[in-house]
Each structure stands twice: as C-alpha cells, then as structure tokens.
Coordinates of C-alpha atoms in Angstrom, one line a residue:
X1 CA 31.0 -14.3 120.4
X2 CA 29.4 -17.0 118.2
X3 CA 26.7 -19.2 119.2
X4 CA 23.7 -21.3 117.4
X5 CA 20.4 -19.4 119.0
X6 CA 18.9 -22.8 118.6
X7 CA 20.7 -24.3 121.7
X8 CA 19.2 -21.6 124.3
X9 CA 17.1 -24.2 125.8
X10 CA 19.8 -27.2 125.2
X11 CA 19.6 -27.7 129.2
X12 CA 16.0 -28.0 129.6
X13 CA 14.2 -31.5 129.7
X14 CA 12.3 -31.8 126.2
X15 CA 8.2 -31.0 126.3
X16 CA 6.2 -34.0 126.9
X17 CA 8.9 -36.3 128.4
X18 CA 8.0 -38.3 131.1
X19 CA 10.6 -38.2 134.1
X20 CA 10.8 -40.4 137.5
X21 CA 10.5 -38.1 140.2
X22 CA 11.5 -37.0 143.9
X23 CA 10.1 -34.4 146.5
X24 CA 13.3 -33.4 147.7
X25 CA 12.1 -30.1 149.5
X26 CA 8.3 -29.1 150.4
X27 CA 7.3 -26.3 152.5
X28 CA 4.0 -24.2 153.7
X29 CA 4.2 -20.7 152.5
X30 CA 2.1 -18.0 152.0
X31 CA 1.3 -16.5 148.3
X32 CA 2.0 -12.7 147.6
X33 CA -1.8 -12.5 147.7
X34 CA -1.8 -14.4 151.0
X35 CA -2.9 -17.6 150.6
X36 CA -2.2 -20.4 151.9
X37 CA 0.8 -22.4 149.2
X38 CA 3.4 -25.5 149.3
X39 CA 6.1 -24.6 147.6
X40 CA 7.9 -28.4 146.5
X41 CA 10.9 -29.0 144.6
X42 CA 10.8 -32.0 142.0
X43 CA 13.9 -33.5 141.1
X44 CA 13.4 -35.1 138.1
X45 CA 15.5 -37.7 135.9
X46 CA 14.5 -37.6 132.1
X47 CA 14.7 -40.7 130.0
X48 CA 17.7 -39.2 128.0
X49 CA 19.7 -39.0 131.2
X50 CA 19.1 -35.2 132.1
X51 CA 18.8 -34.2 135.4
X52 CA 16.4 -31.2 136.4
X53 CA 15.1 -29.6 140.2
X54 CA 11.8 -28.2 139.3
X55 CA 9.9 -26.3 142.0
X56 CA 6.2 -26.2 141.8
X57 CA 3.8 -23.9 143.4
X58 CA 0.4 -25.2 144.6
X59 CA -1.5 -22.4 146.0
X60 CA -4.9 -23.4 148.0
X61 CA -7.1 -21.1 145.5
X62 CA -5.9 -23.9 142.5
X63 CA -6.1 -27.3 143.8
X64 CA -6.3 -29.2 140.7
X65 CA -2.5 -29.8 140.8
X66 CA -2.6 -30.6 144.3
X67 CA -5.3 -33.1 143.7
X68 CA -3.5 -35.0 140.6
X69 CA -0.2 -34.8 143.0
X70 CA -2.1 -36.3 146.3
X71 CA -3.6 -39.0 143.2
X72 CA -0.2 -39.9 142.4
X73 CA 1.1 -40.5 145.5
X74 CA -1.6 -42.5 146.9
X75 CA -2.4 -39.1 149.5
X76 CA -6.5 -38.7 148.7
X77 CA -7.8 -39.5 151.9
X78 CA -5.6 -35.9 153.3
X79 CA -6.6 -34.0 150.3
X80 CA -10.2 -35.1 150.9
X81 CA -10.0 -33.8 154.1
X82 CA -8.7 -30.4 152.5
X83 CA -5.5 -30.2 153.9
X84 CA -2.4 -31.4 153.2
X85 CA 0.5 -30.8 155.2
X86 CA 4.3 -29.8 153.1
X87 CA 6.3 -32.1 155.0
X88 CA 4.2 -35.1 154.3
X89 CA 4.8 -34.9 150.7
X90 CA 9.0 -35.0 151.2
X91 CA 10.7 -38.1 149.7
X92 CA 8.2 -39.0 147.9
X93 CA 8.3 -40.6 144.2
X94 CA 6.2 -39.9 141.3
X95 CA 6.4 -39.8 137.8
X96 CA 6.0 -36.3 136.1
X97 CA 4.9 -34.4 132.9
X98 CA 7.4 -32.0 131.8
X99 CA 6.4 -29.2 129.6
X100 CA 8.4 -26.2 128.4
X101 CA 6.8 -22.9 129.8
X102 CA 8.3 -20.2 127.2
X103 CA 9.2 -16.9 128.6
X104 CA 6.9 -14.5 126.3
X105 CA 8.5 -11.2 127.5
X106 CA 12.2 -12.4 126.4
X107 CA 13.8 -11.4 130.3
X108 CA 14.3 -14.8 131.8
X109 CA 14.3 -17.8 129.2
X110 CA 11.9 -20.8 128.6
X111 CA 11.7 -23.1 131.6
X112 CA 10.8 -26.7 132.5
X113 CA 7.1 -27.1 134.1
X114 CA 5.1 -29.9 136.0
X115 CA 2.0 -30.5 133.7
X116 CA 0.9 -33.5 135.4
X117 CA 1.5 -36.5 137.9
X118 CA 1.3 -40.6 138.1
X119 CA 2.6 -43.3 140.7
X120 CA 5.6 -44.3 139.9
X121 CA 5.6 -47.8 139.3
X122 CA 7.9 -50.5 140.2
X123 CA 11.7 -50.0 138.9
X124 CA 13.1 -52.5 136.5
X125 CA 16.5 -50.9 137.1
X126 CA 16.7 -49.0 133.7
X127 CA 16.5 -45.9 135.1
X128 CA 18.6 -43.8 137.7
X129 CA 16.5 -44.4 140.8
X130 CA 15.1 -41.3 142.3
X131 CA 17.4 -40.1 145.5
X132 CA 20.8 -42.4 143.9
X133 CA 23.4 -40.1 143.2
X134 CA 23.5 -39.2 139.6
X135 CA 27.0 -38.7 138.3
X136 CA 26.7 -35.2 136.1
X137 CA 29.6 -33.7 133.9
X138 CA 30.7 -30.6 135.9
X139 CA 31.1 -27.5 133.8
X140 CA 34.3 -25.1 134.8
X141 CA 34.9 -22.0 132.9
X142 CA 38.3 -21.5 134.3
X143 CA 39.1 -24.5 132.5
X144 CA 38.4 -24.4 128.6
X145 CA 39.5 -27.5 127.6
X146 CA 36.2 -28.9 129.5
X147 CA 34.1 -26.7 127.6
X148 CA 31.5 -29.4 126.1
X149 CA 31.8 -27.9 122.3

C-alpha cells in the first residue's frame, strides 16, 4: 500500500486553533493513584469545520486546569470552595486551546489536547453552534468509490 506519511495526523485539529466548545459528558472518577478526578469530554468545532470529542482528565492533585476551566465558565465561586461537582460542568460552552500532544514512543499516534479555556462569547452565527447537529462525511470502506482520495 501507498500512502504520504505526512497525512498521519490529517484528522486532528491543527496546534493552536481556537475551537467553540461543549461538555458533552463529565463524570467523578477516581485516578489509578486514587485520587479524586472528573473525567469530561469536549466536543469541539474548529474554525476549519472539523469536528473533534476530546476528553480531558482533571485530577484533584493538578488543579490549575480545573481552575482555568471553572474561569471559563463563570464556576469560581465552587472551585473556591474546592470542590466541584462532574455533573455541574455538563452542557456547558467554552472556547478551547487545542494543542497536538505527539506520541514519543511511536505506539498510539499524536493526539489533540486541551491547553487552555475562555467563555465563549456571544455567537454571531458563523460558526456551527455547540450541541447543533454537525453534518460530517461518513467514511465506508465497503464502499470505495467514497474513499475521500
């Protein structure tokens, strides 16, 4: 088979984009080191019209992230209180940071990463709204004539 190396990470949002956000899924978990952890899943809509589900893990040992997040959504008065419940955070918008977090030991590939949060402001109706349906091309390998190259 024939391929261009160069298009391994074709699928992931380019580093440094800035992408509207939603908390679709947010639990409490507990860390293989047992701490305390929400596990949320961003789904994200880049400028370029890629779609992305991102989870992020904030563990209670690390709360910088948690703190930009709870920033972002307008949530400091619970984070100041140190704790922050999962289920609060679900359906909520915000704008996030992508970065590209490469795979140095070559078994699983580079992958998208939250870097950082802010509110997401007021929609002037450019962009896919976060929680509209997002129409994506649907990729079938039993059909080759819908191969996208």
């Amino acid at each position: 088979m024939k391929f261009n190396h160069e298009d391994a990470n074709a699928n992931l949002i380019p580093k440094d984009t800035w992408c509207d956000g939603l908390i679709v899924e947010s639990i409490d978990t507990t860390s293989k080191k047992g701490n305390e952890m929400i596990v949320a899943t961003f789904r994200l809509w880049a400028p370029d019209g890629r779609t992305a589900d991102i989870d992020h893990y904030f563990v209670s040992d690390y709360p910088g992230m948690l703190k930009k997040l709870c920033s972002a959504l307008g949530m400091m008065e619970q984070f100041n209180g140190d704790e922050v419940v999962a289920e609060s955070l679900k359906n909520k918008s915000v704008r996030v940071l992508v970065k590209i977090q490469e795979d140095k030991t070559g078994r699983y590939g580079d992958k998208n990463v939250c870097a950082a949060f802010e509110a997401q402001p007021a929609s002037d109706g450019s962009t896919p709204q976060p929680g509209a349906p997002v129409e994506q091309e649907s990729f079938n390998p039993a059909k080759p004539d819908e191969i996208p190259f």
